[in-house]
Each structure stands twice: as structure tokens, then as C-alpha cells.
Amino acid sequence: MLPLAVVTGANGVFGRYICAGLAASGRFSRVIGVVRDNAKWDAVVEAEPDLQTTPGVLASIECNLEDPQSIQALASSIGTDPVGCLVNAAAVTFPDRRESPATGEEMQWAVNVLGYHRMIKTLLPNLRSAAAADAARPSRVVNVASTWAGGLDLADPQYRRRPYKGCRPLPTLPTALQYTVQYRHVHN
């Protein structure tokens, strides 16, 4: 049985092409595009010929990466199906509000770092299941981030004590993702 692929930010520029490539590869039973709004996903699929070439393979699930409960609901809908590839491509770049209503965390931090971390942690049993089923194809996690990195202050990653502007946290997020991935690699 082929595993699933899960792509967050599927209706974004990177996410839609990642979905199309994974669907066309034939290595996954389904490619699940994780989106905040299924109506937007439907519009993207209708406008992109590359997403129409693999009927039945592409599916979408609504999930808001800023909300841990939404991520849990996504995992519940996937159940115990093996996940061979998780691509975290969702991003918030210039939020219209500072804090996430779901968690109270700084919006970019909540989605671009903690959302990725929570997706990995929540789907880890599914990733391990796929890896155990086929030793020749280990599961993969890909975190898409900008190369515009630097300035991570671990004492204040959510800009509670420093001046805040919507774009100011962006350079710190890829650095935080590197720490998250290194931590997951060492501790799991």
C-alpha cells in the first residue's frame, strides 16, 4: 500500500506545485493539500492544469496551522494511514493582527514555526508507520522556509519586549525552524 503525502500551504505558490509534483510521481496513494479554505483550493485546482492530471489522488483538508486543535482534527481525519512525506509550506508573512486568536502567540511564530513543529509531532506516528512499512523508502519531512534568516532572540521570539512590526519577525523564523528540525532529529 502506498503512503499518503501531506502538504501544508497547498493553495500557495509553492504548495500547489509541490502537490502537483507529488501527485504525478505515483509514489503516494493520495496527496492531501492542507489549506485554510477549501473554496480557495478548489479555485486553484480549477485554474492549474497540473493539478487536474491526477484525478482521485489530490484531496484537500481544511486546517489552520495557528490552532493546535485544528492540527489535531487534521490528524484525526488522516487516522492511522501511513504518511510517507510531510511538506510544511504554509506561511504567514504580513499578518493583519499580531496575535493568534487560537493561542495568543505571535501570528508568524504560531504558523511558520510552531505550526510546522506541531504538524511533525502530531503526524510522527504516521511518518514512522510509513517508514516501517518500506525500509527502502524512509519517510521525509520538508520544511519550506526563506533564506532571509537571522536575528533569532530566544529570550523574546514572539517580540513581546521588542518593537513589533508585521514583517520584523520574518528573518528569525527560518533560524527557529533549523533549531526545531535539529531538535526533532536528535530527540526522536
PDB file of C-alpha atoms in Angstrom:
ATOM      1  CA  MET A   1       0.000   0.000   0.000  1.00  0.00           C
ATOM      2  CA  LEU A   2       1.345   3.401  -0.930  1.00  0.00           C
ATOM      3  CA  PRO A   3       1.561   6.057   1.802  1.00  0.00           C
ATOM      4  CA  LEU A   4      -0.035   9.494   1.841  1.00  0.00           C
ATOM      5  CA  ALA A   5       1.747  12.776   1.209  1.00  0.00           C
ATOM      6  CA  VAL A   6       0.635  15.819   3.218  1.00  0.00           C
ATOM      7  CA  VAL A   7       1.400  19.370   2.029  1.00  0.00           C
ATOM      8  CA  THR A   8       0.546  22.426   4.135  1.00  0.00           C
ATOM      9  CA  GLY A   9       0.009  25.726   2.348  1.00  0.00           C
ATOM     10  CA  ALA A  10      -1.226  23.759  -0.658  1.00  0.00           C
ATOM     11  CA  ASN A  11      -3.026  26.671  -2.285  1.00  0.00           C
ATOM     12  CA  GLY A  12       0.068  28.893  -2.131  1.00  0.00           C
ATOM     13  CA  VAL A  13       2.529  29.286  -4.975  1.00  0.00           C
ATOM     14  CA  PHE A  14       4.990  26.676  -3.706  1.00  0.00           C
ATOM     15  CA  GLY A  15       2.409  24.332  -2.216  1.00  0.00           C
ATOM     16  CA  ARG A  16       0.338  23.903  -5.373  1.00  0.00           C
ATOM     17  CA  TYR A  17       3.357  22.855  -7.447  1.00  0.00           C
ATOM     18  CA  ILE A  18       4.648  20.592  -4.701  1.00  0.00           C
ATOM     19  CA  CYS A  19       1.214  18.895  -4.652  1.00  0.00           C
ATOM     20  CA  ALA A  20       1.230  18.513  -8.438  1.00  0.00           C
ATOM     21  CA  GLY A  21       4.724  17.007  -8.420  1.00  0.00           C
ATOM     22  CA  LEU A  22       3.989  14.567  -5.623  1.00  0.00           C
ATOM     23  CA  ALA A  23       0.709  13.501  -7.252  1.00  0.00           C
ATOM     24  CA  ALA A  24       2.420  12.945 -10.605  1.00  0.00           C
ATOM     25  CA  SER A  25       5.231  10.914  -9.012  1.00  0.00           C
ATOM     26  CA  GLY A  26       2.999   7.886  -8.473  1.00  0.00           C
ATOM     27  CA  ARG A  27       4.648   7.247  -5.094  1.00  0.00           C
ATOM     28  CA  PHE A  28       1.637   8.195  -2.960  1.00  0.00           C
ATOM     29  CA  SER A  29      -1.890   6.831  -2.716  1.00  0.00           C
ATOM     30  CA  ARG A  30      -3.194  10.360  -2.084  1.00  0.00           C
ATOM     31  CA  VAL A  31      -1.712  13.815  -1.799  1.00  0.00           C
ATOM     32  CA  ILE A  32      -3.534  15.819   0.830  1.00  0.00           C
ATOM     33  CA  GLY A  33      -3.363  19.556   0.352  1.00  0.00           C
ATOM     34  CA  VAL A  34      -3.761  21.250   3.725  1.00  0.00           C
ATOM     35  CA  VAL A  35      -5.492  24.609   3.297  1.00  0.00           C
ATOM     36  CA  ARG A  36      -7.302  27.153   5.443  1.00  0.00           C
ATOM     37  CA  ASP A  37     -10.155  27.431   2.946  1.00  0.00           C
ATOM     38  CA  ASN A  38     -11.351  24.610   0.673  1.00  0.00           C
ATOM     39  CA  ALA A  39     -13.069  27.103  -1.659  1.00  0.00           C
ATOM     40  CA  LYS A  40      -9.685  28.693  -2.419  1.00  0.00           C
ATOM     41  CA  TRP A  41      -8.216  25.238  -3.013  1.00  0.00           C
ATOM     42  CA  ASP A  42     -10.998  24.410  -5.463  1.00  0.00           C
ATOM     43  CA  ALA A  43     -10.265  27.632  -7.370  1.00  0.00           C
ATOM     44  CA  VAL A  44      -6.545  26.798  -7.506  1.00  0.00           C
ATOM     45  CA  VAL A  45      -7.244  23.280  -8.831  1.00  0.00           C
ATOM     46  CA  GLU A  46      -9.611  24.663 -11.452  1.00  0.00           C
ATOM     47  CA  ALA A  47      -7.023  27.208 -12.637  1.00  0.00           C
ATOM     48  CA  GLU A  48      -3.972  24.893 -12.604  1.00  0.00           C
ATOM     49  CA  PRO A  49      -3.845  22.220 -15.332  1.00  0.00           C
ATOM     50  CA  ASP A  50      -1.021  20.417 -13.495  1.00  0.00           C
ATOM     51  CA  LEU A  51      -3.398  19.729 -10.606  1.00  0.00           C
ATOM     52  CA  GLN A  52      -6.041  18.218 -12.894  1.00  0.00           C
ATOM     53  CA  THR A  53      -3.892  15.444 -14.361  1.00  0.00           C
ATOM     54  CA  THR A  54      -4.232  13.044 -11.419  1.00  0.00           C
ATOM     55  CA  PRO A  55      -7.928  12.700 -10.560  1.00  0.00           C
ATOM     56  CA  GLY A  56      -8.608  10.872  -7.319  1.00  0.00           C
ATOM     57  CA  VAL A  57      -5.095  11.402  -5.996  1.00  0.00           C
ATOM     58  CA  LEU A  58      -5.421  15.001  -4.848  1.00  0.00           C
ATOM     59  CA  ALA A  59      -7.598  15.867  -1.873  1.00  0.00           C
ATOM     60  CA  SER A  60      -7.790  18.803   0.482  1.00  0.00           C
ATOM     61  CA  ILE A  61      -8.394  19.132   4.195  1.00  0.00           C
ATOM     62  CA  GLU A  62      -9.061  22.413   5.946  1.00  0.00           C
ATOM     63  CA  CYS A  63      -6.672  23.123   8.791  1.00  0.00           C
ATOM     64  CA  ASN A  64      -5.467  26.311  10.421  1.00  0.00           C
ATOM     65  CA  LEU A  65      -1.844  25.807  11.461  1.00  0.00           C
ATOM     66  CA  GLU A  66      -2.073  28.517  14.096  1.00  0.00           C
ATOM     67  CA  ASP A  67      -4.565  26.371  16.024  1.00  0.00           C
ATOM     68  CA  PRO A  68      -3.298  23.182  17.740  1.00  0.00           C
ATOM     69  CA  GLN A  69      -6.863  21.806  17.876  1.00  0.00           C
ATOM     70  CA  SER A  70      -7.196  22.223  14.120  1.00  0.00           C
ATOM     71  CA  ILE A  71      -3.974  20.240  13.645  1.00  0.00           C
ATOM     72  CA  GLN A  72      -5.354  17.502  15.925  1.00  0.00           C
ATOM     73  CA  ALA A  73      -8.545  17.420  13.836  1.00  0.00           C
ATOM     74  CA  LEU A  74      -6.440  17.039  10.678  1.00  0.00           C
ATOM     75  CA  ALA A  75      -4.569  14.127  12.264  1.00  0.00           C
ATOM     76  CA  SER A  76      -7.871  12.542  13.276  1.00  0.00           C
ATOM     77  CA  SER A  77      -9.112  12.728   9.695  1.00  0.00           C
ATOM     78  CA  ILE A  78      -5.911  11.029   8.492  1.00  0.00           C
ATOM     79  CA  GLY A  79      -6.242   8.402  11.212  1.00  0.00           C
ATOM     80  CA  THR A  80      -3.545   5.734  11.176  1.00  0.00           C
ATOM     81  CA  ASP A  81      -2.815   5.967   7.442  1.00  0.00           C
ATOM     82  CA  PRO A  82       0.943   5.959   6.821  1.00  0.00           C
ATOM     83  CA  VAL A  83       2.405   9.303   5.738  1.00  0.00           C
ATOM     84  CA  GLY A  84       5.483   8.994   3.542  1.00  0.00           C
ATOM     85  CA  CYS A  85       6.031  12.706   3.041  1.00  0.00           C
ATOM     86  CA  LEU A  86       5.103  15.806   5.024  1.00  0.00           C
ATOM     87  CA  VAL A  87       5.859  19.128   3.361  1.00  0.00           C
ATOM     88  CA  ASN A  88       5.344  22.182   5.558  1.00  0.00           C
ATOM     89  CA  ALA A  89       4.931  25.032   3.090  1.00  0.00           C
ATOM     90  CA  ALA A  90       2.285  27.147   4.843  1.00  0.00           C
ATOM     91  CA  ALA A  91       3.349  30.652   5.789  1.00  0.00           C
ATOM     92  CA  VAL A  92       2.054  33.874   7.214  1.00  0.00           C
ATOM     93  CA  THR A  93       4.160  36.796   6.027  1.00  0.00           C
ATOM     94  CA  PHE A  94       2.456  40.082   6.882  1.00  0.00           C
ATOM     95  CA  PRO A  95      -0.306  39.332   9.373  1.00  0.00           C
ATOM     96  CA  ASP A  96      -3.138  41.788   9.866  1.00  0.00           C
ATOM     97  CA  ARG A  97      -3.009  41.174  13.598  1.00  0.00           C
ATOM     98  CA  ARG A  98      -0.148  40.444  15.974  1.00  0.00           C
ATOM     99  CA  GLU A  99      -1.563  37.554  17.958  1.00  0.00           C
ATOM    100  CA  SER A 100      -3.256  34.341  17.009  1.00  0.00           C
ATOM    101  CA  PRO A 101      -6.775  34.242  18.451  1.00  0.00           C
ATOM    102  CA  ALA A 102      -6.378  30.477  18.928  1.00  0.00           C
ATOM    103  CA  THR A 103      -3.240  30.566  21.105  1.00  0.00           C
ATOM    104  CA  GLY A 104      -2.291  34.169  21.884  1.00  0.00           C
ATOM    105  CA  GLU A 105       1.108  33.538  20.245  1.00  0.00           C
ATOM    106  CA  GLU A 106       2.608  35.927  17.712  1.00  0.00           C
ATOM    107  CA  MET A 107       0.932  35.003  14.426  1.00  0.00           C
ATOM    108  CA  GLN A 108       4.024  34.272  12.309  1.00  0.00           C
ATOM    109  CA  TRP A 109       5.604  32.313  15.163  1.00  0.00           C
ATOM    110  CA  ALA A 110       2.372  30.343  15.652  1.00  0.00           C
ATOM    111  CA  VAL A 111       2.083  29.318  11.983  1.00  0.00           C
ATOM    112  CA  ASN A 112       5.591  29.385  10.494  1.00  0.00           C
ATOM    113  CA  VAL A 113       7.428  27.718  13.381  1.00  0.00           C
ATOM    114  CA  LEU A 114       5.091  26.176  15.945  1.00  0.00           C
ATOM    115  CA  GLY A 115       2.625  25.054  13.266  1.00  0.00           C
ATOM    116  CA  TYR A 116       5.396  23.139  11.483  1.00  0.00           C
ATOM    117  CA  HIS A 117       6.595  21.667  14.768  1.00  0.00           C
ATOM    118  CA  ARG A 118       3.077  20.651  15.762  1.00  0.00           C
ATOM    119  CA  MET A 119       2.449  19.047  12.360  1.00  0.00           C
ATOM    120  CA  ILE A 120       5.641  16.987  12.656  1.00  0.00           C
ATOM    121  CA  LYS A 121       4.912  15.980  16.231  1.00  0.00           C
ATOM    122  CA  THR A 122       1.269  15.106  15.527  1.00  0.00           C
ATOM    123  CA  LEU A 123       1.969  13.098  12.352  1.00  0.00           C
ATOM    124  CA  LEU A 124       5.111  11.413  13.679  1.00  0.00           C
ATOM    125  CA  PRO A 125       3.345   8.059  14.286  1.00  0.00           C
ATOM    126  CA  ASN A 126       2.065   8.136  10.679  1.00  0.00           C
ATOM    127  CA  LEU A 127       5.536   9.009   9.367  1.00  0.00           C
ATOM    128  CA  ARG A 128       7.084   6.178  11.372  1.00  0.00           C
ATOM    129  CA  SER A 129       4.413   3.764  10.144  1.00  0.00           C
ATOM    130  CA  ALA A 130       5.233   4.526   6.504  1.00  0.00           C
ATOM    131  CA  ALA A 131       8.969   4.167   7.146  1.00  0.00           C
ATOM    132  CA  ALA A 132       8.464   0.824   8.895  1.00  0.00           C
ATOM    133  CA  ALA A 133       6.331  -0.480   6.016  1.00  0.00           C
ATOM    134  CA  ASP A 134       9.024   0.126   3.392  1.00  0.00           C
ATOM    135  CA  ALA A 135      12.631   0.375   4.575  1.00  0.00           C
ATOM    136  CA  ALA A 136      13.739   1.312   1.049  1.00  0.00           C
ATOM    137  CA  ARG A 137      11.607   4.480   1.225  1.00  0.00           C
ATOM    138  CA  PRO A 138      12.092   6.302   4.514  1.00  0.00           C
ATOM    139  CA  SER A 139       9.541   8.971   5.341  1.00  0.00           C
ATOM    140  CA  ARG A 140      10.513  12.559   4.661  1.00  0.00           C
ATOM    141  CA  VAL A 141       9.723  15.887   6.295  1.00  0.00           C
ATOM    142  CA  VAL A 142      10.445  19.012   4.275  1.00  0.00           C
ATOM    143  CA  ASN A 143      10.141  22.449   5.882  1.00  0.00           C
ATOM    144  CA  VAL A 144       9.949  25.228   3.309  1.00  0.00           C
ATOM    145  CA  ALA A 145      11.487  28.445   4.624  1.00  0.00           C
ATOM    146  CA  SER A 146      13.095  31.600   3.388  1.00  0.00           C
ATOM    147  CA  THR A 147      16.839  32.093   3.167  1.00  0.00           C
ATOM    148  CA  TRP A 148      16.253  35.510   4.705  1.00  0.00           C
ATOM    149  CA  ALA A 149      17.308  34.291   8.148  1.00  0.00           C
ATOM    150  CA  GLY A 150      18.915  35.767  11.211  1.00  0.00           C
ATOM    151  CA  GLY A 151      18.230  37.714  14.364  1.00  0.00           C
ATOM    152  CA  LEU A 152      16.586  34.973  16.387  1.00  0.00           C
ATOM    153  CA  ASP A 153      16.415  36.091  20.017  1.00  0.00           C
ATOM    154  CA  LEU A 154      15.449  33.007  22.018  1.00  0.00           C
ATOM    155  CA  ALA A 155      14.714  35.221  25.010  1.00  0.00           C
ATOM    156  CA  ASP A 156      11.967  37.009  23.019  1.00  0.00           C
ATOM    157  CA  PRO A 157      10.990  35.021  19.884  1.00  0.00           C
ATOM    158  CA  GLN A 158       7.464  36.456  19.853  1.00  0.00           C
ATOM    159  CA  TYR A 159       8.521  40.114  20.090  1.00  0.00           C
ATOM    160  CA  ARG A 160       6.806  40.756  23.402  1.00  0.00           C
ATOM    161  CA  ARG A 161       9.597  43.039  24.690  1.00  0.00           C
ATOM    162  CA  ARG A 162      10.926  44.351  21.374  1.00  0.00           C
ATOM    163  CA  PRO A 163       9.185  46.715  18.953  1.00  0.00           C
ATOM    164  CA  TYR A 164       6.842  44.776  16.680  1.00  0.00           C
ATOM    165  CA  LYS A 165       6.044  45.311  13.021  1.00  0.00           C
ATOM    166  CA  GLY A 166       4.376  42.601  10.959  1.00  0.00           C
ATOM    167  CA  CYS A 167       7.435  41.894   8.814  1.00  0.00           C
ATOM    168  CA  ARG A 168      10.084  42.167  11.534  1.00  0.00           C
ATOM    169  CA  PRO A 169       9.822  38.554  12.826  1.00  0.00           C
ATOM    170  CA  LEU A 170      10.237  37.048   9.347  1.00  0.00           C
ATOM    171  CA  PRO A 171      14.060  36.781   9.365  1.00  0.00           C
ATOM    172  CA  THR A 172      14.039  34.931  12.694  1.00  0.00           C
ATOM    173  CA  LEU A 173      11.632  32.199  11.595  1.00  0.00           C
ATOM    174  CA  PRO A 174      13.912  30.146   9.289  1.00  0.00           C
ATOM    175  CA  THR A 175      16.529  30.108  12.046  1.00  0.00           C
ATOM    176  CA  ALA A 176      13.918  28.861  14.509  1.00  0.00           C
ATOM    177  CA  LEU A 177      12.897  26.137  12.038  1.00  0.00           C
ATOM    178  CA  GLN A 178      16.510  24.983  11.865  1.00  0.00           C
ATOM    179  CA  TYR A 179      16.558  24.613  15.651  1.00  0.00           C
ATOM    180  CA  THR A 180      13.213  22.779  15.574  1.00  0.00           C
ATOM    181  CA  VAL A 181      14.400  20.287  12.962  1.00  0.00           C
ATOM    182  CA  GLN A 182      17.711  19.712  14.721  1.00  0.00           C
ATOM    183  CA  TYR A 183      15.860  19.116  17.988  1.00  0.00           C
ATOM    184  CA  ARG A 184      13.470  16.631  16.365  1.00  0.00           C
ATOM    185  CA  HIS A 185      16.357  14.772  14.701  1.00  0.00           C
ATOM    186  CA  VAL A 186      18.329  14.453  17.922  1.00  0.00           C
ATOM    187  CA  HIS A 187      15.422  13.707  20.267  1.00  0.00           C
ATOM    188  CA  ASN A 188      13.326  11.252  18.224  1.00  0.00           C
TER     189      ASN A 188
END
